[in-house]
Short mmCIF file of C-alpha atoms and ligand atoms in Angstrom, two decimals:
data_model
loop_
_atom_site.label_atom_id
_atom_site.label_comp_id
_atom_site.label_asym_id
_atom_site.label_seq_id
_atom_site.Cartn_x
_atom_site.Cartn_y
_atom_site.Cartn_z
CA MET A 29 -49.84 3.10 -68.45
CA GLU A 30 -51.03 6.73 -68.16
CA LYS A 31 -52.30 8.94 -65.61
CA ILE A 32 -53.71 12.32 -65.05
CA VAL A 33 -52.78 15.91 -64.37
CA ILE A 34 -54.47 18.98 -62.95
CA GLU A 35 -53.18 22.46 -62.33
CA GLY A 36 -56.39 23.54 -61.03
CA GLY A 37 -58.52 27.56 -60.55
CA PHE A 38 -58.83 27.99 -64.35
CA PRO A 39 -62.25 29.12 -65.74
CA LEU A 40 -64.23 26.76 -68.12
CA SER A 41 -65.15 28.58 -71.30
CA GLY A 42 -66.18 27.63 -74.28
CA THR A 43 -68.84 24.35 -75.90
CA ILE A 44 -69.03 21.05 -74.00
CA SER A 45 -71.06 18.19 -76.39
CA ILE A 46 -72.79 15.61 -74.46
CA GLY A 47 -72.00 12.29 -75.96
CA GLY A 48 -74.95 9.18 -76.24
CA ALA A 49 -75.28 7.42 -72.90
CA LYS A 50 -72.65 4.34 -71.44
CA ASN A 51 -75.59 2.74 -69.77
CA SER A 52 -77.63 2.65 -72.60
CA ALA A 53 -75.39 2.04 -75.70
CA VAL A 54 -73.81 -0.96 -73.88
CA ALA A 55 -76.98 -2.56 -73.47
CA LEU A 56 -77.35 -1.70 -77.73
CA ILE A 57 -75.13 -3.63 -78.58
CA PRO A 58 -75.88 -7.75 -76.80
CA ALA A 59 -79.07 -6.24 -77.95
CA ALA A 60 -78.15 -5.51 -81.88
CA LEU A 61 -77.58 -9.41 -81.73
CA LEU A 62 -81.19 -10.61 -80.80
CA ALA A 63 -82.21 -9.95 -84.58
CA ASP A 64 -80.89 -11.30 -87.59
CA GLY A 65 -78.91 -9.50 -89.55
CA VAL A 66 -77.81 -6.12 -89.44
CA SER A 67 -77.60 -3.02 -86.54
CA THR A 68 -77.19 0.14 -87.00
CA ILE A 69 -76.41 1.72 -83.65
CA LYS A 70 -75.30 5.75 -83.82
CA ASN A 71 -74.03 8.16 -81.13
CA VAL A 72 -72.18 4.99 -79.74
CA PRO A 73 -69.63 6.92 -77.28
CA ASN A 74 -65.72 5.58 -78.47
CA ILE A 75 -65.73 5.13 -74.12
CA THR A 76 -63.00 1.82 -73.27
CA ASP A 77 -66.94 -0.28 -72.23
CA ARG A 78 -67.15 -0.22 -76.25
CA ASP A 79 -64.66 -2.22 -77.10
CA ALA A 80 -64.88 -4.42 -73.70
CA LEU A 81 -68.69 -5.33 -75.55
CA PHE A 82 -66.46 -5.41 -79.36
CA ASP A 83 -64.23 -8.58 -77.96
CA ILE A 84 -66.53 -10.36 -76.79
CA VAL A 85 -69.37 -9.65 -79.51
CA LYS A 86 -67.10 -10.36 -82.65
CA LEU A 87 -66.18 -13.32 -79.76
CA LEU A 88 -69.94 -14.79 -80.80
CA ASN A 89 -68.69 -14.68 -84.29
CA CYS A 90 -70.43 -11.66 -85.24
CA ASP A 91 -69.28 -9.15 -87.67
CA ILE A 92 -68.10 -5.26 -86.56
CA LYS A 93 -68.34 -2.18 -89.09
CA GLN A 94 -67.17 1.35 -87.39
CA ASP A 95 -67.30 4.37 -88.68
CA GLY A 96 -66.43 7.05 -86.24
CA ASN A 97 -70.14 7.13 -83.73
CA VAL A 98 -71.90 5.08 -85.97
CA ILE A 99 -71.68 1.29 -85.53
CA ASN A 100 -73.03 -1.94 -87.42
CA ILE A 101 -73.55 -5.40 -85.91
CA ASP A 102 -73.98 -8.45 -88.76
CA THR A 103 -74.95 -11.79 -86.84
CA THR A 104 -75.58 -13.48 -90.00
CA ASN A 105 -72.37 -16.11 -88.20
CA LEU A 106 -73.34 -15.68 -84.88
CA LYS A 107 -71.63 -18.94 -82.88
CA ASN A 108 -73.25 -19.25 -79.20
CA VAL A 109 -70.24 -20.20 -77.96
CA LEU A 110 -68.81 -19.66 -74.27
CA ILE A 111 -68.16 -15.92 -72.76
CA ASN A 112 -64.69 -16.61 -71.97
CA GLN A 113 -63.51 -14.90 -68.14
CA GLU A 114 -61.36 -12.62 -69.73
CA LEU A 115 -63.59 -11.26 -71.53
CA SER A 116 -66.77 -10.72 -69.05
CA VAL A 117 -64.97 -9.42 -66.72
CA LYS A 118 -63.81 -6.21 -67.56
CA LEU A 119 -67.20 -4.77 -67.51
CA ARG A 120 -70.25 -5.24 -65.86
CA ALA A 121 -72.78 -4.65 -68.40
CA SER A 122 -71.11 -8.41 -69.80
CA TYR A 123 -74.14 -10.00 -68.02
CA TYR A 124 -76.68 -8.55 -71.27
CA PHE A 125 -75.79 -11.26 -73.07
CA MET A 126 -77.10 -13.72 -70.84
CA GLY A 127 -80.69 -12.41 -70.99
CA VAL A 128 -80.19 -12.43 -75.54
CA LEU A 129 -78.08 -15.81 -75.58
CA LEU A 130 -80.66 -17.20 -73.01
CA SER A 131 -83.78 -15.89 -76.09
CA LYS A 132 -82.35 -16.49 -78.61
CA TYR A 133 -80.62 -20.07 -77.64
CA LYS A 134 -82.12 -21.51 -74.87
CA HIS A 135 -78.34 -21.75 -73.64
CA VAL A 136 -75.83 -19.59 -72.47
CA GLU A 137 -72.08 -20.41 -71.14
CA ILE A 138 -70.74 -17.34 -69.14
CA TYR A 139 -68.28 -16.55 -66.86
CA PHE A 140 -69.57 -13.80 -64.30
CA PRO A 141 -69.58 -10.27 -65.15
CA GLY A 142 -66.61 -8.18 -63.67
CA GLY A 143 -67.74 -3.64 -63.52
CA CYS A 144 -65.95 -1.57 -61.00
CA ASN A 145 -65.50 -2.03 -57.41
CA ILE A 146 -68.04 -0.18 -56.01
CA GLY A 147 -70.76 -2.79 -53.63
CA THR A 148 -70.96 -6.05 -54.05
CA ARG A 149 -73.24 -6.08 -56.92
CA PRO A 150 -75.14 -9.59 -57.34
CA ILE A 151 -77.18 -10.59 -60.21
CA ASP A 152 -79.77 -12.59 -58.54
CA ILE A 153 -82.23 -10.90 -58.97
CA HIS A 154 -81.37 -11.39 -63.30
CA LEU A 155 -81.45 -14.58 -62.44
CA LYS A 156 -84.58 -15.24 -60.78
CA GLY A 157 -86.38 -13.06 -63.68
CA PHE A 158 -84.69 -15.92 -65.62
CA LYS A 159 -85.89 -18.44 -63.76
CA ALA A 160 -89.33 -17.34 -64.27
CA LEU A 161 -88.94 -18.02 -67.42
CA GLY A 162 -88.21 -20.92 -67.56
CA ALA A 163 -84.09 -21.39 -67.21
CA LYS A 164 -82.27 -24.01 -65.62
CA VAL A 165 -79.46 -21.90 -63.62
CA THR A 166 -76.07 -23.79 -62.88
CA LYS A 167 -73.24 -21.99 -61.20
CA ARG A 168 -69.75 -23.48 -61.44
CA LYS A 169 -67.32 -21.24 -59.42
CA HIS A 170 -67.37 -18.15 -61.75
CA LYS A 171 -68.65 -20.49 -64.40
CA TYR A 172 -72.51 -19.73 -65.44
CA THR A 173 -75.24 -21.86 -67.25
CA ILE A 174 -78.52 -21.36 -68.52
CA ASP A 175 -80.83 -23.64 -69.99
CA ALA A 176 -84.52 -24.02 -71.66
CA SER A 177 -86.49 -25.92 -73.25
CA ASN A 178 -88.64 -23.49 -73.35
CA LEU A 179 -89.56 -19.67 -72.33
CA VAL A 180 -92.75 -19.09 -71.95
CA GLY A 181 -94.25 -14.82 -69.99
CA THR A 182 -95.61 -14.35 -66.53
CA GLU A 183 -94.82 -12.26 -63.93
CA ILE A 184 -92.47 -11.24 -62.44
CA LYS A 185 -91.98 -8.44 -59.28
CA LEU A 186 -88.69 -8.38 -58.69
CA ASP A 187 -87.02 -7.66 -55.67
CA PHE A 188 -85.55 -4.36 -56.44
CA ALA A 189 -86.15 -1.78 -59.05
CA SER A 190 -82.74 -2.99 -60.45
CA VAL A 191 -81.18 -1.69 -64.20
CA GLY A 192 -79.59 -3.97 -65.21
CA ALA A 193 -82.14 -7.67 -64.61
CA THR A 194 -84.94 -5.40 -66.31
CA ILE A 195 -83.40 -5.34 -69.10
CA ASN A 196 -82.19 -8.38 -68.86
CA ILE A 197 -85.88 -9.92 -68.52
CA MET A 198 -86.90 -8.18 -71.58
CA PHE A 199 -84.19 -9.16 -72.96
CA ALA A 200 -85.16 -12.77 -72.20
CA ALA A 201 -88.33 -12.76 -72.99
CA VAL A 202 -88.97 -10.88 -76.37
CA TYR A 203 -87.86 -14.27 -77.61
CA ALA A 204 -91.18 -15.74 -74.78
CA THR A 205 -94.06 -17.43 -75.36
CA GLY A 206 -96.54 -15.60 -74.71
CA ARG A 207 -96.65 -12.60 -72.05
CA THR A 208 -94.27 -11.18 -69.35
CA ILE A 209 -95.24 -8.75 -67.31
CA ILE A 210 -92.45 -6.82 -65.23
CA LYS A 211 -93.82 -5.64 -62.04
CA ASN A 212 -90.80 -3.11 -60.25
CA ALA A 213 -89.46 -1.95 -62.59
CA ALA A 214 -86.74 0.85 -63.26
CA LYS A 215 -87.87 3.28 -64.62
CA GLU A 216 -84.39 4.36 -66.07
CA VAL A 217 -84.53 5.94 -69.53
CA GLU A 218 -82.26 4.41 -71.27
CA ILE A 219 -84.54 1.21 -70.99
CA ILE A 220 -86.66 2.96 -73.49
CA ASN A 221 -83.76 3.53 -74.81
CA ILE A 222 -83.60 0.18 -75.23
CA MET A 223 -86.75 -1.50 -75.63
CA ASP A 224 -87.66 0.69 -79.10
CA PHE A 225 -84.22 -1.19 -79.65
CA LEU A 226 -85.86 -3.70 -79.25
CA ASN A 227 -89.72 -2.49 -81.23
CA LYS A 228 -87.79 -0.68 -83.96
CA MET A 229 -86.28 -5.32 -84.87
CA GLY A 230 -90.07 -6.00 -84.10
CA ALA A 231 -90.77 -7.14 -80.26
CA LYS A 232 -93.92 -6.03 -78.98
CA ILE A 233 -92.96 -4.18 -75.83
CA GLU A 234 -95.19 -1.11 -73.96
CA GLY A 235 -94.14 0.17 -70.77
CA ALA A 236 -90.65 1.12 -70.47
CA GLY A 237 -90.40 4.18 -68.34
CA THR A 238 -92.71 3.19 -66.09
CA ASP A 239 -92.36 0.48 -63.08
CA THR A 240 -94.88 -1.72 -64.92
CA ILE A 241 -92.57 -3.37 -68.22
CA ILE A 242 -96.12 -5.82 -70.42
CA ILE A 243 -93.61 -7.12 -73.27
CA ASP A 244 -95.79 -9.92 -75.89
CA GLY A 245 -93.05 -12.37 -76.92
CA VAL A 246 -92.26 -13.23 -80.94
CA THR A 247 -90.77 -15.55 -83.11
CA LYS A 248 -88.59 -13.67 -84.83
CA LEU A 249 -87.02 -9.82 -84.48
CA HIS A 250 -84.50 -8.29 -87.40
CA GLY A 251 -81.77 -5.90 -87.87
CA THR A 252 -83.03 -1.83 -88.18
CA GLU A 253 -81.28 1.25 -86.70
CA ILE A 254 -81.55 3.04 -83.02
CA GLU A 255 -79.79 6.31 -81.92
CA VAL A 256 -77.83 6.27 -78.79
CA ILE A 257 -79.77 8.72 -75.86
CA PRO A 258 -76.62 11.32 -74.82
CA ASP A 259 -75.64 10.76 -71.83
CA ARG A 260 -77.68 11.97 -68.62
CA ILE A 261 -74.83 11.91 -65.94
CA GLU A 262 -71.61 12.75 -68.59
CA ALA A 263 -74.31 15.09 -68.55
CA GLY A 264 -74.83 15.75 -65.03
CA THR A 265 -70.31 15.67 -64.33
CA TYR A 266 -69.86 18.45 -67.24
CA MET A 267 -73.24 20.58 -65.70
CA LEU A 268 -71.16 20.08 -62.55
CA ALA A 269 -67.93 21.71 -63.58
CA GLY A 270 -69.46 24.34 -64.35
CA ALA A 271 -71.08 25.54 -61.69
CA LEU A 272 -67.78 25.01 -60.68
CA LEU A 273 -65.90 27.10 -62.67
CA GLY A 274 -68.70 28.13 -64.78
CA ASN A 275 -67.40 31.13 -67.20
CA ASN A 276 -70.33 30.62 -69.26
CA LEU A 277 -69.69 26.94 -70.31
CA LYS A 278 -72.86 26.17 -72.34
CA VAL A 279 -73.50 22.35 -72.60
CA THR A 280 -75.28 20.98 -75.71
CA GLY A 281 -77.29 17.50 -76.50
CA ILE A 282 -78.41 17.50 -73.45
CA ILE A 283 -82.07 16.98 -72.81
CA PRO A 284 -83.06 18.83 -68.90
CA GLU A 285 -85.77 16.25 -68.51
CA HIS A 286 -83.23 14.19 -67.38
CA ASN A 287 -80.91 16.29 -64.83
CA LYS A 288 -84.25 17.28 -63.51
CA ALA A 289 -82.53 15.98 -60.38
CA LEU A 290 -79.61 17.50 -60.53
CA LEU A 291 -81.26 21.52 -61.55
CA ASN A 292 -83.74 20.60 -58.81
CA LYS A 293 -80.48 21.08 -56.72
CA PHE A 294 -78.84 23.93 -58.03
CA ASP A 295 -81.89 25.63 -58.06
CA GLU A 296 -82.05 24.98 -54.28
CA MET A 297 -78.10 26.19 -54.33
CA GLY A 298 -77.92 28.40 -55.92
CA VAL A 299 -76.02 27.61 -59.45
CA ASN A 300 -75.84 30.20 -61.78
CA TYR A 301 -77.65 28.21 -64.89
CA LYS A 302 -79.82 29.33 -68.04
CA LEU A 303 -81.70 26.63 -69.57
CA GLU A 304 -81.79 26.74 -73.79
CA GLY A 305 -83.30 24.34 -75.04
CA ASN A 306 -81.01 20.90 -75.58
CA SER A 307 -78.32 23.35 -74.24
CA ILE A 308 -77.26 25.25 -70.74
CA ILE A 309 -75.22 27.79 -69.39
CA LEU A 310 -73.48 27.90 -66.62
CA ASN A 311 -72.09 30.70 -64.46
CA LYS A 312 -69.45 29.75 -60.83
CA CYS A 313 -71.34 31.08 -58.11
CA GLU A 314 -69.79 32.64 -54.89
CA ASN A 315 -72.18 31.91 -52.66
CA LEU A 316 -74.23 28.26 -52.76
CA VAL A 317 -76.01 27.23 -50.13
CA ALA A 318 -75.45 23.93 -48.65
CA THR A 319 -78.24 21.40 -49.32
CA ASP A 320 -78.82 17.07 -48.48
CA VAL A 321 -78.83 15.04 -51.44
CA THR A 322 -79.95 11.43 -51.23
CA THR A 323 -79.16 8.75 -54.44
CA GLU A 324 -82.33 7.02 -55.24
CA VAL A 325 -83.68 5.24 -58.34
CA TYR A 326 -84.27 7.66 -61.43
CA PRO A 327 -86.62 9.80 -60.36
CA GLY A 328 -84.62 10.05 -58.34
CA PHE A 329 -81.04 11.83 -57.69
CA PRO A 330 -79.07 9.38 -59.22
CA THR A 331 -76.57 7.46 -57.50
CA ASP A 332 -74.01 7.98 -60.74
CA LEU A 333 -74.18 11.01 -60.20
CA GLY A 334 -72.95 11.66 -56.07
CA GLN A 335 -69.24 11.18 -56.17
CA PRO A 336 -69.85 14.64 -57.89
CA MET A 337 -72.30 16.30 -56.48
CA SER A 338 -70.10 15.23 -53.65
CA VAL A 339 -67.21 18.54 -54.61
CA LEU A 340 -70.11 20.59 -55.34
CA LEU A 341 -71.09 20.71 -51.96
CA THR A 342 -66.47 21.40 -50.10
CA GLN A 343 -67.87 24.43 -51.96
CA ALA A 344 -71.08 25.09 -50.72
CA ASN A 345 -71.40 27.76 -47.11
CA GLY A 346 -72.45 25.30 -44.49
CA THR A 347 -73.21 22.03 -43.74
CA SER A 348 -74.45 19.79 -46.17
CA SER A 349 -74.24 15.93 -46.55
CA MET A 350 -74.32 13.06 -49.49
CA THR A 351 -76.31 10.01 -48.31
CA GLU A 352 -75.76 7.11 -50.49
CA THR A 353 -78.47 4.39 -50.65
CA ILE A 354 -78.24 2.06 -53.90
CA TRP A 355 -74.36 0.17 -53.95
CA GLU A 356 -72.50 0.61 -50.00
CA ASN A 357 -69.63 1.60 -51.47
CA ARG A 358 -69.78 5.24 -54.26
CA LYS A 359 -67.50 6.07 -50.41
CA GLY A 360 -64.03 5.63 -52.48
CA HIS A 361 -63.02 8.96 -53.07
CA TYR A 362 -63.14 10.69 -49.78
CA PRO A 363 -60.43 10.36 -48.71
CA TYR A 364 -58.69 11.59 -51.63
CA LEU A 365 -60.54 14.70 -51.66
CA GLN A 366 -59.74 14.49 -47.49
CA LYS A 367 -56.67 14.64 -48.29
CA MET A 368 -56.87 17.52 -50.71
CA GLY A 369 -58.56 19.13 -48.01
CA ALA A 370 -62.12 18.27 -48.44
CA ASN A 371 -64.26 18.57 -44.51
CA ILE A 372 -66.01 15.22 -44.16
CA ASN A 373 -67.11 13.07 -42.19
CA LEU A 374 -68.22 9.68 -43.00
CA GLU A 375 -71.34 8.15 -41.05
CA ASN A 376 -71.85 4.80 -42.62
CA GLN A 377 -73.77 5.53 -46.15
CA THR A 378 -73.10 9.22 -45.79
CA ALA A 379 -70.72 11.35 -46.66
CA ILE A 380 -70.68 14.86 -43.80
CA ILE A 381 -69.43 17.60 -45.80
CA LYS A 382 -68.91 21.55 -44.49
CA GLY A 383 -67.74 24.24 -47.15
CA LYS A 384 -66.63 25.54 -48.81
CA THR A 385 -63.68 24.65 -48.18
CA ILE A 386 -60.55 25.88 -50.49
CA LEU A 387 -58.48 22.76 -51.88
CA LYS A 388 -54.97 21.94 -53.09
CA GLY A 389 -53.29 19.44 -55.36
CA THR A 390 -52.02 16.84 -55.11
CA GLU A 391 -51.67 12.77 -56.08
CA ILE A 392 -54.70 10.60 -55.50
CA ASN A 393 -55.52 7.91 -57.32
CA ALA A 394 -59.32 7.49 -59.09
CA THR A 395 -60.95 4.14 -57.16
CA ASP A 396 -63.61 3.81 -58.99
CA LEU A 397 -65.62 5.32 -62.95
CA ARG A 398 -67.66 7.70 -60.62
CA GLY A 399 -65.44 8.30 -57.72
CA GLY A 400 -62.67 8.87 -60.48
CA ALA A 401 -64.53 12.24 -62.31
CA ALA A 402 -65.92 13.49 -59.12
CA LEU A 403 -61.64 13.61 -58.53
CA ILE A 404 -60.70 15.53 -62.22
CA LEU A 405 -63.36 18.08 -60.26
CA ALA A 406 -62.08 18.29 -56.96
CA ALA A 407 -58.34 18.98 -59.21
CA LEU A 408 -60.16 21.54 -61.89
CA ILE A 409 -60.63 23.68 -58.37
CA ALA A 410 -58.19 22.86 -56.88
CA THR A 411 -54.44 25.49 -55.73
CA GLY A 412 -51.90 24.20 -57.66
CA LYS A 413 -50.70 20.64 -59.24
CA THR A 414 -52.74 17.55 -58.85
CA THR A 415 -51.80 14.00 -59.77
CA ILE A 416 -54.13 11.56 -60.34
CA TYR A 417 -53.47 8.03 -61.01
CA GLU A 418 -55.15 4.43 -61.91
CA ILE A 419 -57.60 6.73 -64.46
CA ASP A 420 -58.34 3.08 -66.43
CA TYR A 421 -61.45 3.33 -63.90
CA ILE A 422 -62.33 6.89 -66.39
CA LEU A 423 -61.36 6.18 -68.89
CA ARG A 424 -63.91 3.54 -68.92
CA GLY A 425 -66.66 6.30 -69.67
CA TYR A 426 -65.95 9.28 -70.12
CA GLU A 427 -65.85 9.96 -73.61
CA ASN A 428 -62.56 12.15 -75.29
CA ILE A 429 -62.86 13.55 -71.26
CA ILE A 430 -59.33 14.70 -71.29
CA ASN A 431 -60.03 16.89 -74.79
CA LYS A 432 -63.18 18.42 -73.58
CA LEU A 433 -62.04 19.31 -70.66
CA SER A 434 -59.08 20.83 -72.25
CA ASP A 435 -61.23 22.39 -74.98
CA VAL A 436 -63.16 24.79 -72.95
CA GLY A 437 -60.41 25.73 -71.33
CA ALA A 438 -59.02 23.57 -68.46
CA LYS A 439 -55.00 22.52 -67.66
CA ILE A 440 -55.78 19.19 -67.81
CA HIS A 441 -53.57 16.41 -69.95
CA LEU A 442 -52.37 13.05 -69.84
CA GLU A 443 -49.10 12.20 -69.21
CA GLN A 444 -47.01 8.47 -69.32
CA ILE A 445 -46.30 6.81 -65.84
C1 LIG B 30 -76.47 0.98 -63.91
C2 LIG B 30 -75.84 0.93 -64.75
C3 LIG B 30 -75.58 1.70 -63.20
C4 LIG B 30 -76.32 2.73 -61.93
C5 LIG B 30 -77.20 1.75 -61.48
C6 LIG B 30 -77.74 2.12 -60.91
C7 LIG B 30 -74.97 0.46 -66.55
C8 LIG B 30 -74.38 -1.00 -67.08
N1 LIG B 30 -75.06 0.92 -65.47
O1 LIG B 30 -76.60 -0.36 -62.82
O2 LIG B 30 -74.13 2.90 -63.90
O3 LIG B 30 -75.57 3.37 -60.97
O4 LIG B 30 -77.69 0.87 -62.53
O5 LIG B 30 -78.32 3.39 -60.84
O6 LIG B 30 -76.15 0.20 -66.30
N2 LIG B 30 -79.20 -5.49 -57.55
C9 LIG B 30 -79.09 -6.88 -56.81
N3 LIG B 30 -79.74 -7.84 -57.37
C10 LIG B 30 -79.39 -7.49 -58.67
C11 LIG B 30 -79.33 -6.98 -59.47
C12 LIG B 30 -79.14 -5.47 -58.15
O7 LIG B 30 -79.21 -7.00 -54.97
O8 LIG B 30 -79.80 -8.69 -59.29
C13 LIG B 30 -78.32 -4.18 -56.01
C14 LIG B 30 -76.84 -4.27 -56.65
O9 LIG B 30 -76.36 -4.97 -56.31
C15 LIG B 30 -77.74 -2.66 -56.62
C16 LIG B 30 -79.15 -1.77 -56.64
O10 LIG B 30 -79.33 -3.21 -56.61
O11 LIG B 30 -77.40 -2.93 -55.12
C17 LIG B 30 -79.01 -1.72 -57.70
O12 LIG B 30 -78.85 -2.37 -58.76
P1 LIG B 30 -78.68 -2.21 -60.35
O13 LIG B 30 -79.93 -1.47 -60.24
O14 LIG B 30 -78.81 -3.30 -61.43
O15 LIG B 30 -77.46 -1.97 -61.19
P2 LIG B 30 -77.01 -1.60 -62.66
O16 LIG B 30 -77.76 -2.51 -63.26
O17 LIG B 30 -75.92 -2.66 -62.01
#
């Protein structure tokens, strides 16, 4: 087991390159199983969620070849076997194998998915979609069996614009007979990346990135190539680091449009930044203005940046608020920020944050992926030494975070416990 040790207060200069989007990659890897033959996925981030998916792909008897961030998945010998609990609990995205295997084989057996503890995380909207297409879902304890004699396209209106359900229903519908229309679909940019991959395989999908996605079923999909889009959440996290500590910190490989909601808040707060094509250069600003942030579905302020953003709010002058509307439990990091000296009051889903406050180094625990990233940001600006435990959560979703930060001047390293 390891812990992260950070000596705070050092400015960040130089360049951080953004990797492929976790939330795209974790859907593209299962999606490769829809095609017959070999698919290539480029720019796959080196995160532990990727490795957990590889274990499931191997269990299903597919061959994976990896060369840095490029992976090839060969489905020639694919076997549709039970996905056991030990593998499926490692990450939430294991649920994508439900849509994929149901689509291809009309039968899937899988244990309930895992993931960060940020809410109850039901999958009822996914299952409703599968049922609308003609599937029968049986649940025994934690094991799901989903069968269909035939999947038939239909109109499915999602109760909530769920990212996972939108993608999973796209998977299930790709081999269905006729036309499926997903209404109130999630509009996150990662979904466009998934649609592009499926269309390059031979699928007929349009509308990803809007609230209506139309899928005309096909009978065959072939191997192809796709590149994972840049990770807008990783980008946002380092942009926040730049706003807190930048001394000409350059974050490259971003798509500014994907981070529009964060940039709008930067403008309101007076963050010192300059966009240059697919890069952004950030400098620390002493006089940040307090603001109110509410997380929303895309293109609103992303829930995955709410926790890191709350650290910037501790450094703004006056009273800010951070309201979380997507997940009920994205509050795990607040007690640790309080322990470090932040002035935060929690009122249901809203944190009232009074700034600016000096944060002091101490011993803290990552409670989830993005909460863990928030604590790293807090430790980077704190006086003295901070030790962060339970760091596995962070390594699930941030590629090479220790090196990326130490390369730009942060005093951060891993230590064995
Ligand atoms: C994805 C992202 C996650 C992000 C979230 C919202 C991945 C791997 N993860 O998660 O980082 O925080 O989108 O942007 O892409 N819900 C239901 N029933 C369902 C499905 C969802 O009630 O069947 C609820 C959830 O409890 C939550 C909300 O809908 O309150 C959003 O969930 P969803 O968009 O599905 O998130 P994920 O796809 O799991």
